[in-house]
Amino acid sequence: MQGTSVLKKEFNSFSTLEEVSEFSQSTRMITKNFLMNWNKEQEDKLLYITRKDGSVLSFPYGKVIRHLISHEIHHIGQLSIWSRELGLKPVNSDLIIREYI
């Protein structure tokens, strides 16, 4: 959506939680800049995805952003459950008061 290559990292290249955290921090500014420059004209702009079989799918940017938000919420829930299972206090998942930017 930014017109750049997708930043990919092999799952097995991470051997510590610190490495995961560092990767997250390194991509956070890229995400923040994209979201801070979001405007209503981008809502209907199309993202084209070429599948392995060569077929092409298209999705409006607005739909992709909403999907990413719901996926993030899903992961917050997963982490909360895992924290509780480990006897730890989960992070605050209240999206109204949680600071993202």
PDB file of N, CA and C in Angstrom:
ATOM      1  N   MET A   1       0.817  -1.193   0.000  1.00  0.00           N
ATOM      2  CA  MET A   1       0.000   0.000   0.000  1.00  0.00           C
ATOM      3  C   MET A   1       0.865   1.264   0.000  1.00  0.00           C
ATOM      4  N   GLN A   2       2.134   1.107   0.360  1.00  0.00           N
ATOM      5  CA  GLN A   2       3.034   2.255   0.367  1.00  0.00           C
ATOM      6  C   GLN A   2       3.878   2.330  -0.905  1.00  0.00           C
ATOM      7  N   GLY A   3       3.697   1.336  -1.788  1.00  0.00           N
ATOM      8  CA  GLY A   3       4.464   1.327  -3.021  1.00  0.00           C
ATOM      9  C   GLY A   3       5.890   0.837  -2.830  1.00  0.00           C
ATOM     10  N   THR A   4       6.146   0.147  -1.734  1.00  0.00           N
ATOM     11  CA  THR A   4       7.477  -0.404  -1.467  1.00  0.00           C
ATOM     12  C   THR A   4       7.369  -1.919  -1.323  1.00  0.00           C
ATOM     13  N   SER A   5       8.496  -2.582  -1.311  1.00  0.00           N
ATOM     14  CA  SER A   5       8.509  -4.028  -1.119  1.00  0.00           C
ATOM     15  C   SER A   5       8.028  -4.377   0.290  1.00  0.00           C
ATOM     16  N   VAL A   6       7.398  -5.532   0.394  1.00  0.00           N
ATOM     17  CA  VAL A   6       6.948  -6.010   1.692  1.00  0.00           C
ATOM     18  C   VAL A   6       8.175  -6.443   2.486  1.00  0.00           C
ATOM     19  N   LEU A   7       8.268  -5.970   3.719  1.00  0.00           N
ATOM     20  CA  LEU A   7       9.372  -6.337   4.597  1.00  0.00           C
ATOM     21  C   LEU A   7       9.061  -7.693   5.204  1.00  0.00           C
ATOM     22  N   LYS A   8       9.807  -8.702   4.781  1.00  0.00           N
ATOM     23  CA  LYS A   8       9.551 -10.062   5.249  1.00  0.00           C
ATOM     24  C   LYS A   8      10.684 -10.512   6.154  1.00  0.00           C
ATOM     25  N   LYS A   9      10.325 -11.281   7.153  1.00  0.00           N
ATOM     26  CA  LYS A   9      11.301 -11.836   8.081  1.00  0.00           C
ATOM     27  C   LYS A   9      10.909 -13.279   8.330  1.00  0.00           C
ATOM     28  N   GLU A  10      11.832 -14.188   8.145  1.00  0.00           N
ATOM     29  CA  GLU A  10      11.562 -15.602   8.385  1.00  0.00           C
ATOM     30  C   GLU A  10      11.319 -15.847   9.865  1.00  0.00           C
ATOM     31  N   PHE A  11      10.266 -16.565  10.172  1.00  0.00           N
ATOM     32  CA  PHE A  11       9.906 -16.868  11.554  1.00  0.00           C
ATOM     33  C   PHE A  11      11.075 -17.499  12.312  1.00  0.00           C
ATOM     34  N   ASN A  12      11.766 -18.419  11.670  1.00  0.00           N
ATOM     35  CA  ASN A  12      12.865 -19.127  12.329  1.00  0.00           C
ATOM     36  C   ASN A  12      14.104 -18.266  12.543  1.00  0.00           C
ATOM     37  N   SER A  13      14.113 -17.041  11.994  1.00  0.00           N
ATOM     38  CA  SER A  13      15.265 -16.166  12.198  1.00  0.00           C
ATOM     39  C   SER A  13      15.230 -15.495  13.570  1.00  0.00           C
ATOM     40  N   PHE A  14      14.100 -15.611  14.264  1.00  0.00           N
ATOM     41  CA  PHE A  14      13.982 -15.066  15.614  1.00  0.00           C
ATOM     42  C   PHE A  14      14.279 -16.163  16.622  1.00  0.00           C
ATOM     43  N   SER A  15      15.244 -15.911  17.512  1.00  0.00           N
ATOM     44  CA  SER A  15      15.534 -16.918  18.533  1.00  0.00           C
ATOM     45  C   SER A  15      15.225 -16.423  19.940  1.00  0.00           C
ATOM     46  N   THR A  16      14.926 -15.115  20.069  1.00  0.00           N
ATOM     47  CA  THR A  16      14.591 -14.571  21.391  1.00  0.00           C
ATOM     48  C   THR A  16      13.418 -13.606  21.277  1.00  0.00           C
ATOM     49  N   LEU A  17      12.749 -13.394  22.391  1.00  0.00           N
ATOM     50  CA  LEU A  17      11.662 -12.418  22.441  1.00  0.00           C
ATOM     51  C   LEU A  17      12.202 -11.015  22.189  1.00  0.00           C
ATOM     52  N   GLU A  18      13.419 -10.762  22.605  1.00  0.00           N
ATOM     53  CA  GLU A  18      14.041  -9.454  22.375  1.00  0.00           C
ATOM     54  C   GLU A  18      14.177  -9.170  20.875  1.00  0.00           C
ATOM     55  N   GLU A  19      14.519 -10.187  20.090  1.00  0.00           N
ATOM     56  CA  GLU A  19      14.625 -10.007  18.643  1.00  0.00           C
ATOM     57  C   GLU A  19      13.262  -9.700  18.023  1.00  0.00           C
ATOM     58  N   VAL A  20      12.222 -10.328  18.513  1.00  0.00           N
ATOM     59  CA  VAL A  20      10.864 -10.046  18.039  1.00  0.00           C
ATOM     60  C   VAL A  20      10.507  -8.604  18.372  1.00  0.00           C
ATOM     61  N   SER A  21      10.818  -8.186  19.595  1.00  0.00           N
ATOM     62  CA  SER A  21      10.521  -6.827  20.025  1.00  0.00           C
ATOM     63  C   SER A  21      11.285  -5.802  19.189  1.00  0.00           C
ATOM     64  N   GLU A  22      12.543  -6.072  18.901  1.00  0.00           N
ATOM     65  CA  GLU A  22      13.342  -5.165  18.075  1.00  0.00           C
ATOM     66  C   GLU A  22      12.770  -5.040  16.665  1.00  0.00           C
ATOM     67  N   PHE A  23      12.346  -6.161  16.097  1.00  0.00           N
ATOM     68  CA  PHE A  23      11.742  -6.119  14.758  1.00  0.00           C
ATOM     69  C   PHE A  23      10.445  -5.303  14.793  1.00  0.00           C
ATOM     70  N   SER A  24       9.649  -5.508  15.824  1.00  0.00           N
ATOM     71  CA  SER A  24       8.403  -4.753  15.974  1.00  0.00           C
ATOM     72  C   SER A  24       8.691  -3.253  16.050  1.00  0.00           C
ATOM     73  N   GLN A  25       9.677  -2.882  16.840  1.00  0.00           N
ATOM     74  CA  GLN A  25      10.028  -1.465  16.965  1.00  0.00           C
ATOM     75  C   GLN A  25      10.530  -0.893  15.647  1.00  0.00           C
ATOM     76  N   SER A  26      11.274  -1.701  14.893  1.00  0.00           N
ATOM     77  CA  SER A  26      11.821  -1.207  13.628  1.00  0.00           C
ATOM     78  C   SER A  26      10.732  -0.954  12.587  1.00  0.00           C
ATOM     79  N   THR A  27       9.629  -1.663  12.656  1.00  0.00           N
ATOM     80  CA  THR A  27       8.550  -1.468  11.690  1.00  0.00           C
ATOM     81  C   THR A  27       7.487  -0.481  12.191  1.00  0.00           C
ATOM     82  N   ARG A  28       7.526  -0.186  13.457  1.00  0.00           N
ATOM     83  CA  ARG A  28       6.499   0.697  14.050  1.00  0.00           C
ATOM     84  C   ARG A  28       6.487   2.083  13.417  1.00  0.00           C
ATOM     85  N   MET A  29       7.659   2.674  13.178  1.00  0.00           N
ATOM     86  CA  MET A  29       7.712   4.021  12.610  1.00  0.00           C
ATOM     87  C   MET A  29       7.166   4.035  11.187  1.00  0.00           C
ATOM     88  N   ILE A  30       7.441   2.986  10.424  1.00  0.00           N
ATOM     89  CA  ILE A  30       6.913   2.891   9.064  1.00  0.00           C
ATOM     90  C   ILE A  30       5.387   2.888   9.107  1.00  0.00           C
ATOM     91  N   THR A  31       4.832   2.077   9.997  1.00  0.00           N
ATOM     92  CA  THR A  31       3.377   1.986  10.146  1.00  0.00           C
ATOM     93  C   THR A  31       2.800   3.314  10.617  1.00  0.00           C
ATOM     94  N   LYS A  32       3.443   3.914  11.606  1.00  0.00           N
ATOM     95  CA  LYS A  32       2.960   5.190  12.150  1.00  0.00           C
ATOM     96  C   LYS A  32       2.921   6.260  11.063  1.00  0.00           C
ATOM     97  N   ASN A  33       3.982   6.356  10.279  1.00  0.00           N
ATOM     98  CA  ASN A  33       4.017   7.365   9.213  1.00  0.00           C
ATOM     99  C   ASN A  33       2.902   7.143   8.199  1.00  0.00           C
ATOM    100  N   PHE A  34       2.664   5.889   7.840  1.00  0.00           N
ATOM    101  CA  PHE A  34       1.599   5.585   6.888  1.00  0.00           C
ATOM    102  C   PHE A  34       0.240   6.011   7.444  1.00  0.00           C
ATOM    103  N   LEU A  35      -0.017   5.636   8.690  1.00  0.00           N
ATOM    104  CA  LEU A  35      -1.316   5.954   9.288  1.00  0.00           C
ATOM    105  C   LEU A  35      -1.499   7.452   9.527  1.00  0.00           C
ATOM    106  N   MET A  36      -0.434   8.136   9.889  1.00  0.00           N
ATOM    107  CA  MET A  36      -0.532   9.583  10.126  1.00  0.00           C
ATOM    108  C   MET A  36      -0.803  10.346   8.823  1.00  0.00           C
ATOM    109  N   ASN A  37      -0.446   9.755   7.695  1.00  0.00           N
ATOM    110  CA  ASN A  37      -0.667  10.412   6.409  1.00  0.00           C
ATOM    111  C   ASN A  37      -1.891   9.870   5.669  1.00  0.00           C
ATOM    112  N   TRP A  38      -2.681   9.034   6.347  1.00  0.00           N
ATOM    113  CA  TRP A  38      -3.892   8.471   5.751  1.00  0.00           C
ATOM    114  C   TRP A  38      -4.870   9.598   5.455  1.00  0.00           C
ATOM    115  N   ASN A  39      -5.528   9.517   4.312  1.00  0.00           N
ATOM    116  CA  ASN A  39      -6.562  10.496   3.990  1.00  0.00           C
ATOM    117  C   ASN A  39      -7.704   9.784   3.286  1.00  0.00           C
ATOM    118  N   LYS A  40      -8.835  10.442   3.205  1.00  0.00           N
ATOM    119  CA  LYS A  40     -10.039   9.791   2.680  1.00  0.00           C
ATOM    120  C   LYS A  40      -9.901   9.378   1.209  1.00  0.00           C
ATOM    121  N   GLU A  41      -8.989   9.996   0.482  1.00  0.00           N
ATOM    122  CA  GLU A  41      -8.787   9.612  -0.911  1.00  0.00           C
ATOM    123  C   GLU A  41      -8.205   8.197  -1.026  1.00  0.00           C
ATOM    124  N   GLN A  42      -7.542   7.731   0.003  1.00  0.00           N
ATOM    125  CA  GLN A  42      -6.944   6.396  -0.028  1.00  0.00           C
ATOM    126  C   GLN A  42      -7.977   5.294   0.221  1.00  0.00           C
ATOM    127  N   GLU A  43      -9.099   5.640   0.767  1.00  0.00           N
ATOM    128  CA  GLU A  43     -10.134   4.658   1.147  1.00  0.00           C
ATOM    129  C   GLU A  43     -10.484   3.699   0.012  1.00  0.00           C
ATOM    130  N   ASP A  44     -10.683   4.216  -1.193  1.00  0.00           N
ATOM    131  CA  ASP A  44     -11.122   3.383  -2.313  1.00  0.00           C
ATOM    132  C   ASP A  44     -10.004   2.995  -3.288  1.00  0.00           C
ATOM    133  N   LYS A  45      -8.787   3.464  -3.021  1.00  0.00           N
ATOM    134  CA  LYS A  45      -7.652   3.078  -3.855  1.00  0.00           C
ATOM    135  C   LYS A  45      -7.486   1.561  -3.745  1.00  0.00           C
ATOM    136  N   LEU A  46      -7.111   0.903  -4.835  1.00  0.00           N
ATOM    137  CA  LEU A  46      -7.063  -0.555  -4.836  1.00  0.00           C
ATOM    138  C   LEU A  46      -5.651  -1.104  -4.632  1.00  0.00           C
ATOM    139  N   LEU A  47      -5.589  -2.135  -3.811  1.00  0.00           N
ATOM    140  CA  LEU A  47      -4.372  -2.913  -3.608  1.00  0.00           C
ATOM    141  C   LEU A  47      -4.531  -4.195  -4.408  1.00  0.00           C
ATOM    142  N   TYR A  48      -3.542  -4.494  -5.248  1.00  0.00           N
ATOM    143  CA  TYR A  48      -3.595  -5.704  -6.064  1.00  0.00           C
ATOM    144  C   TYR A  48      -2.638  -6.733  -5.485  1.00  0.00           C
ATOM    145  N   ILE A  49      -3.141  -7.942  -5.280  1.00  0.00           N
ATOM    146  CA  ILE A  49      -2.365  -9.045  -4.734  1.00  0.00           C
ATOM    147  C   ILE A  49      -2.333 -10.160  -5.781  1.00  0.00           C
ATOM    148  N   THR A  50      -1.131 -10.565  -6.163  1.00  0.00           N
ATOM    149  CA  THR A  50      -0.995 -11.682  -7.090  1.00  0.00           C
ATOM    150  C   THR A  50      -0.800 -12.959  -6.283  1.00  0.00           C
ATOM    151  N   ARG A  51      -1.693 -13.897  -6.497  1.00  0.00           N
ATOM    152  CA  ARG A  51      -1.633 -15.172  -5.778  1.00  0.00           C
ATOM    153  C   ARG A  51      -0.607 -16.099  -6.420  1.00  0.00           C
ATOM    154  N   LYS A  52      -0.267 -17.169  -5.718  1.00  0.00           N
ATOM    155  CA  LYS A  52       0.723 -18.125  -6.230  1.00  0.00           C
ATOM    156  C   LYS A  52       0.306 -18.724  -7.562  1.00  0.00           C
ATOM    157  N   ASP A  53      -1.008 -18.856  -7.781  1.00  0.00           N
ATOM    158  CA  ASP A  53      -1.480 -19.439  -9.051  1.00  0.00           C
ATOM    159  C   ASP A  53      -1.542 -18.409 -10.181  1.00  0.00           C
ATOM    160  N   GLY A  54      -1.111 -17.172  -9.888  1.00  0.00           N
ATOM    161  CA  GLY A  54      -1.088 -16.130 -10.904  1.00  0.00           C
ATOM    162  C   GLY A  54      -2.337 -15.270 -10.957  1.00  0.00           C
ATOM    163  N   SER A  55      -3.405 -15.693 -10.300  1.00  0.00           N
ATOM    164  CA  SER A  55      -4.615 -14.877 -10.293  1.00  0.00           C
ATOM    165  C   SER A  55      -4.389 -13.632  -9.433  1.00  0.00           C
ATOM    166  N   VAL A  56      -5.112 -12.589  -9.774  1.00  0.00           N
ATOM    167  CA  VAL A  56      -4.932 -11.308  -9.089  1.00  0.00           C
ATOM    168  C   VAL A  56      -6.220 -10.940  -8.349  1.00  0.00           C
ATOM    169  N   LEU A  57      -6.051 -10.576  -7.092  1.00  0.00           N
ATOM    170  CA  LEU A  57      -7.165 -10.097  -6.275  1.00  0.00           C
ATOM    171  C   LEU A  57      -6.975  -8.609  -6.040  1.00  0.00           C
ATOM    172  N   SER A  58      -8.066  -7.888  -5.866  1.00  0.00           N
ATOM    173  CA  SER A  58      -7.954  -6.463  -5.541  1.00  0.00           C
ATOM    174  C   SER A  58      -8.828  -6.156  -4.340  1.00  0.00           C
ATOM    175  N   PHE A  59      -8.317  -5.274  -3.490  1.00  0.00           N
ATOM    176  CA  PHE A  59      -9.028  -4.884  -2.272  1.00  0.00           C
ATOM    177  C   PHE A  59      -8.870  -3.387  -2.067  1.00  0.00           C
ATOM    178  N   PRO A  60      -9.944  -2.693  -1.691  1.00  0.00           N
ATOM    179  CA  PRO A  60      -9.816  -1.271  -1.362  1.00  0.00           C
ATOM    180  C   PRO A  60      -8.930  -1.084  -0.127  1.00  0.00           C
ATOM    181  N   TYR A  61      -8.104  -0.065  -0.145  1.00  0.00           N
ATOM    182  CA  TYR A  61      -7.213   0.204   0.985  1.00  0.00           C
ATOM    183  C   TYR A  61      -7.993   0.270   2.305  1.00  0.00           C
ATOM    184  N   GLY A  62      -9.163   0.904   2.282  1.00  0.00           N
ATOM    185  CA  GLY A  62      -9.954   1.029   3.513  1.00  0.00           C
ATOM    186  C   GLY A  62     -10.312  -0.328   4.086  1.00  0.00           C
ATOM    187  N   LYS A  63     -10.668  -1.261   3.218  1.00  0.00           N
ATOM    188  CA  LYS A  63     -11.003  -2.613   3.674  1.00  0.00           C
ATOM    189  C   LYS A  63      -9.771  -3.303   4.260  1.00  0.00           C
ATOM    190  N   VAL A  64      -8.616  -3.098   3.629  1.00  0.00           N
ATOM    191  CA  VAL A  64      -7.375  -3.697   4.125  1.00  0.00           C
ATOM    192  C   VAL A  64      -7.031  -3.138   5.506  1.00  0.00           C
ATOM    193  N   ILE A  65      -7.136  -1.834   5.669  1.00  0.00           N
ATOM    194  CA  ILE A  65      -6.835  -1.208   6.970  1.00  0.00           C
ATOM    195  C   ILE A  65      -7.765  -1.750   8.046  1.00  0.00           C
ATOM    196  N   ARG A  66      -9.048  -1.855   7.750  1.00  0.00           N
ATOM    197  CA  ARG A  66      -9.989  -2.383   8.753  1.00  0.00           C
ATOM    198  C   ARG A  66      -9.686  -3.843   9.087  1.00  0.00           C
ATOM    199  N   HIS A  67      -9.259  -4.613   8.094  1.00  0.00           N
ATOM    200  CA  HIS A  67      -8.861  -5.999   8.342  1.00  0.00           C
ATOM    201  C   HIS A  67      -7.646  -6.040   9.272  1.00  0.00           C
ATOM    202  N   LEU A  68      -6.670  -5.187   9.000  1.00  0.00           N
ATOM    203  CA  LEU A  68      -5.469  -5.159   9.841  1.00  0.00           C
ATOM    204  C   LEU A  68      -5.804  -4.780  11.283  1.00  0.00           C
ATOM    205  N   ILE A  69      -6.714  -3.843  11.445  1.00  0.00           N
ATOM    206  CA  ILE A  69      -7.136  -3.441  12.796  1.00  0.00           C
ATOM    207  C   ILE A  69      -7.801  -4.612  13.513  1.00  0.00           C
ATOM    208  N   SER A  70      -8.706  -5.305  12.841  1.00  0.00           N
ATOM    209  CA  SER A  70      -9.386  -6.431  13.486  1.00  0.00           C
ATOM    210  C   SER A  70      -8.401  -7.567  13.775  1.00  0.00           C
ATOM    211  N   HIS A  71      -7.402  -7.739  12.915  1.00  0.00           N
ATOM    212  CA  HIS A  71      -6.392  -8.773  13.142  1.00  0.00           C
ATOM    213  C   HIS A  71      -5.546  -8.422  14.371  1.00  0.00           C
ATOM    214  N   GLU A  72      -5.216  -7.163  14.524  1.00  0.00           N
ATOM    215  CA  GLU A  72      -4.472  -6.697  15.699  1.00  0.00           C
ATOM    216  C   GLU A  72      -5.279  -6.956  16.971  1.00  0.00           C
ATOM    217  N   ILE A  73      -6.566  -6.678  16.919  1.00  0.00           N
ATOM    218  CA  ILE A  73      -7.437  -6.937  18.072  1.00  0.00           C
ATOM    219  C   ILE A  73      -7.433  -8.427  18.412  1.00  0.00           C
ATOM    220  N   HIS A  74      -7.472  -9.269  17.395  1.00  0.00           N
ATOM    221  CA  HIS A  74      -7.411 -10.718  17.604  1.00  0.00           C
ATOM    222  C   HIS A  74      -6.136 -11.093  18.360  1.00  0.00           C
ATOM    223  N   HIS A  75      -5.004 -10.526  17.951  1.00  0.00           N
ATOM    224  CA  HIS A  75      -3.738 -10.858  18.609  1.00  0.00           C
ATOM    225  C   HIS A  75      -3.679 -10.325  20.041  1.00  0.00           C
ATOM    226  N   ILE A  76      -4.259  -9.159  20.290  1.00  0.00           N
ATOM    227  CA  ILE A  76      -4.321  -8.640  21.661  1.00  0.00           C
ATOM    228  C   ILE A  76      -5.077  -9.634  22.538  1.00  0.00           C
ATOM    229  N   GLY A  77      -6.169 -10.170  22.016  1.00  0.00           N
ATOM    230  CA  GLY A  77      -6.938 -11.167  22.762  1.00  0.00           C
ATOM    231  C   GLY A  77      -6.139 -12.432  23.016  1.00  0.00           C
ATOM    232  N   GLN A  78      -5.418 -12.902  22.008  1.00  0.00           N
ATOM    233  CA  GLN A  78      -4.578 -14.094  22.186  1.00  0.00           C
ATOM    234  C   GLN A  78      -3.544 -13.879  23.280  1.00  0.00           C
ATOM    235  N   LEU A  79      -2.872 -12.746  23.229  1.00  0.00           N
ATOM    236  CA  LEU A  79      -1.837 -12.464  24.226  1.00  0.00           C
ATOM    237  C   LEU A  79      -2.430 -12.341  25.628  1.00  0.00           C
ATOM    238  N   SER A  80      -3.622 -11.776  25.713  1.00  0.00           N
ATOM    239  CA  SER A  80      -4.278 -11.663  27.021  1.00  0.00           C
ATOM    240  C   SER A  80      -4.573 -13.043  27.608  1.00  0.00           C
ATOM    241  N   ILE A  81      -5.085 -13.938  26.781  1.00  0.00           N
ATOM    242  CA  ILE A  81      -5.378 -15.302  27.241  1.00  0.00           C
ATOM    243  C   ILE A  81      -4.100 -16.001  27.675  1.00  0.00           C
ATOM    244  N   TRP A  82      -3.056 -15.907  26.862  1.00  0.00           N
ATOM    245  CA  TRP A  82      -1.791 -16.568  27.198  1.00  0.00           C
ATOM    246  C   TRP A  82      -1.197 -15.997  28.478  1.00  0.00           C
ATOM    247  N   SER A  83      -1.295 -14.680  28.655  1.00  0.00           N
ATOM    248  CA  SER A  83      -0.787 -14.061  29.881  1.00  0.00           C
ATOM    249  C   SER A  83      -1.503 -14.622  31.097  1.00  0.00           C
ATOM    250  N   ARG A  84      -2.833 -14.681  31.019  1.00  0.00           N
ATOM    251  CA  ARG A  84      -3.605 -15.222  32.140  1.00  0.00           C
ATOM    252  C   ARG A  84      -3.246 -16.683  32.420  1.00  0.00           C
ATOM    253  N   GLU A  85      -3.051 -17.459  31.346  1.00  0.00           N
ATOM    254  CA  GLU A  85      -2.680 -18.865  31.523  1.00  0.00           C
ATOM    255  C   GLU A  85      -1.325 -19.011  32.218  1.00  0.00           C
ATOM    256  N   LEU A  86      -0.457 -18.033  32.045  1.00  0.00           N
ATOM    257  CA  LEU A  86       0.854 -18.056  32.693  1.00  0.00           C
ATOM    258  C   LEU A  86       0.833 -17.390  34.065  1.00  0.00           C
ATOM    259  N   GLY A  87      -0.360 -16.934  34.481  1.00  0.00           N
ATOM    260  CA  GLY A  87      -0.480 -16.273  35.777  1.00  0.00           C
ATOM    261  C   GLY A  87       0.002 -14.833  35.763  1.00  0.00           C
ATOM    262  N   LEU A  88       0.096 -14.239  34.575  1.00  0.00           N
ATOM    263  CA  LEU A  88       0.555 -12.859  34.434  1.00  0.00           C
ATOM    264  C   LEU A  88      -0.621 -11.936  34.166  1.00  0.00           C
ATOM    265  N   LYS A  89      -0.457 -10.678  34.520  1.00  0.00           N
ATOM    266  CA  LYS A  89      -1.488  -9.680  34.235  1.00  0.00           C
ATOM    267  C   LYS A  89      -1.367  -9.273  32.764  1.00  0.00           C
ATOM    268  N   PRO A  90      -2.450  -9.410  31.986  1.00  0.00           N
ATOM    269  CA  PRO A  90      -2.377  -9.031  30.563  1.00  0.00           C
ATOM    270  C   PRO A  90      -2.311  -7.514  30.393  1.00  0.00           C
ATOM    271  N   VAL A  91      -1.811  -7.090  29.238  1.00  0.00           N
ATOM    272  CA  VAL A  91      -1.795  -5.664  28.927  1.00  0.00           C
ATOM    273  C   VAL A  91      -3.232  -5.172  28.784  1.00  0.00           C
ATOM    274  N   ASN A  92      -3.419  -3.893  28.958  1.00  0.00           N
ATOM    275  CA  ASN A  92      -4.742  -3.295  28.820  1.00  0.00           C
ATOM    276  C   ASN A  92      -5.183  -3.411  27.358  1.00  0.00           C
ATOM    277  N   SER A  93      -6.320  -4.006  27.129  1.00  0.00           N
ATOM    278  CA  SER A  93      -6.820  -4.172  25.763  1.00  0.00           C
ATOM    279  C   SER A  93      -7.939  -3.189  25.425  1.00  0.00           C
ATOM    280  N   ASP A  94      -8.154  -2.212  26.274  1.00  0.00           N
ATOM    281  CA  ASP A  94      -9.191  -1.211  26.042  1.00  0.00           C
ATOM    282  C   ASP A  94      -8.734  -0.276  24.926  1.00  0.00           C
ATOM    283  N   LEU A  95      -9.327  -0.425  23.752  1.00  0.00           N
ATOM    284  CA  LEU A  95      -8.880   0.338  22.584  1.00  0.00           C
ATOM    285  C   LEU A  95      -9.225   1.822  22.667  1.00  0.00           C
ATOM    286  N   ILE A  96     -10.143   2.192  23.535  1.00  0.00           N
ATOM    287  CA  ILE A  96     -10.484   3.606  23.661  1.00  0.00           C
ATOM    288  C   ILE A  96      -9.362   4.365  24.371  1.00  0.00           C
ATOM    289  N   ILE A  97      -8.776   3.765  25.398  1.00  0.00           N
ATOM    290  CA  ILE A  97      -7.741   4.464  26.139  1.00  0.00           C
ATOM    291  C   ILE A  97      -6.328   4.052  25.759  1.00  0.00           C
ATOM    292  N   ARG A  98      -6.195   2.984  25.007  1.00  0.00           N
ATOM    293  CA  ARG A  98      -4.875   2.499  24.619  1.00  0.00           C
ATOM    294  C   ARG A  98      -4.257   3.462  23.615  1.00  0.00           C
ATOM    295  N   GLU A  99      -3.016   3.819  23.834  1.00  0.00           N
ATOM    296  CA  GLU A  99      -2.341   4.763  22.945  1.00  0.00           C
ATOM    297  C   GLU A  99      -1.572   3.997  21.866  1.00  0.00           C
ATOM    298  N   TYR A 100      -1.900   4.279  20.619  1.00  0.00           N
ATOM    299  CA  TYR A 100      -1.232   3.621  19.504  1.00  0.00           C
ATOM    300  C   TYR A 100      -0.210   4.525  18.856  1.00  0.00           C
ATOM    301  N   ILE A 101      -0.507   5.783  18.801  1.00  0.00           N
ATOM    302  CA  ILE A 101       0.375   6.707  18.072  1.00  0.00           C
ATOM    303  C   ILE A 101       0.886   7.770  19.024  1.00  0.00           C
TER     304      ILE A 101
END
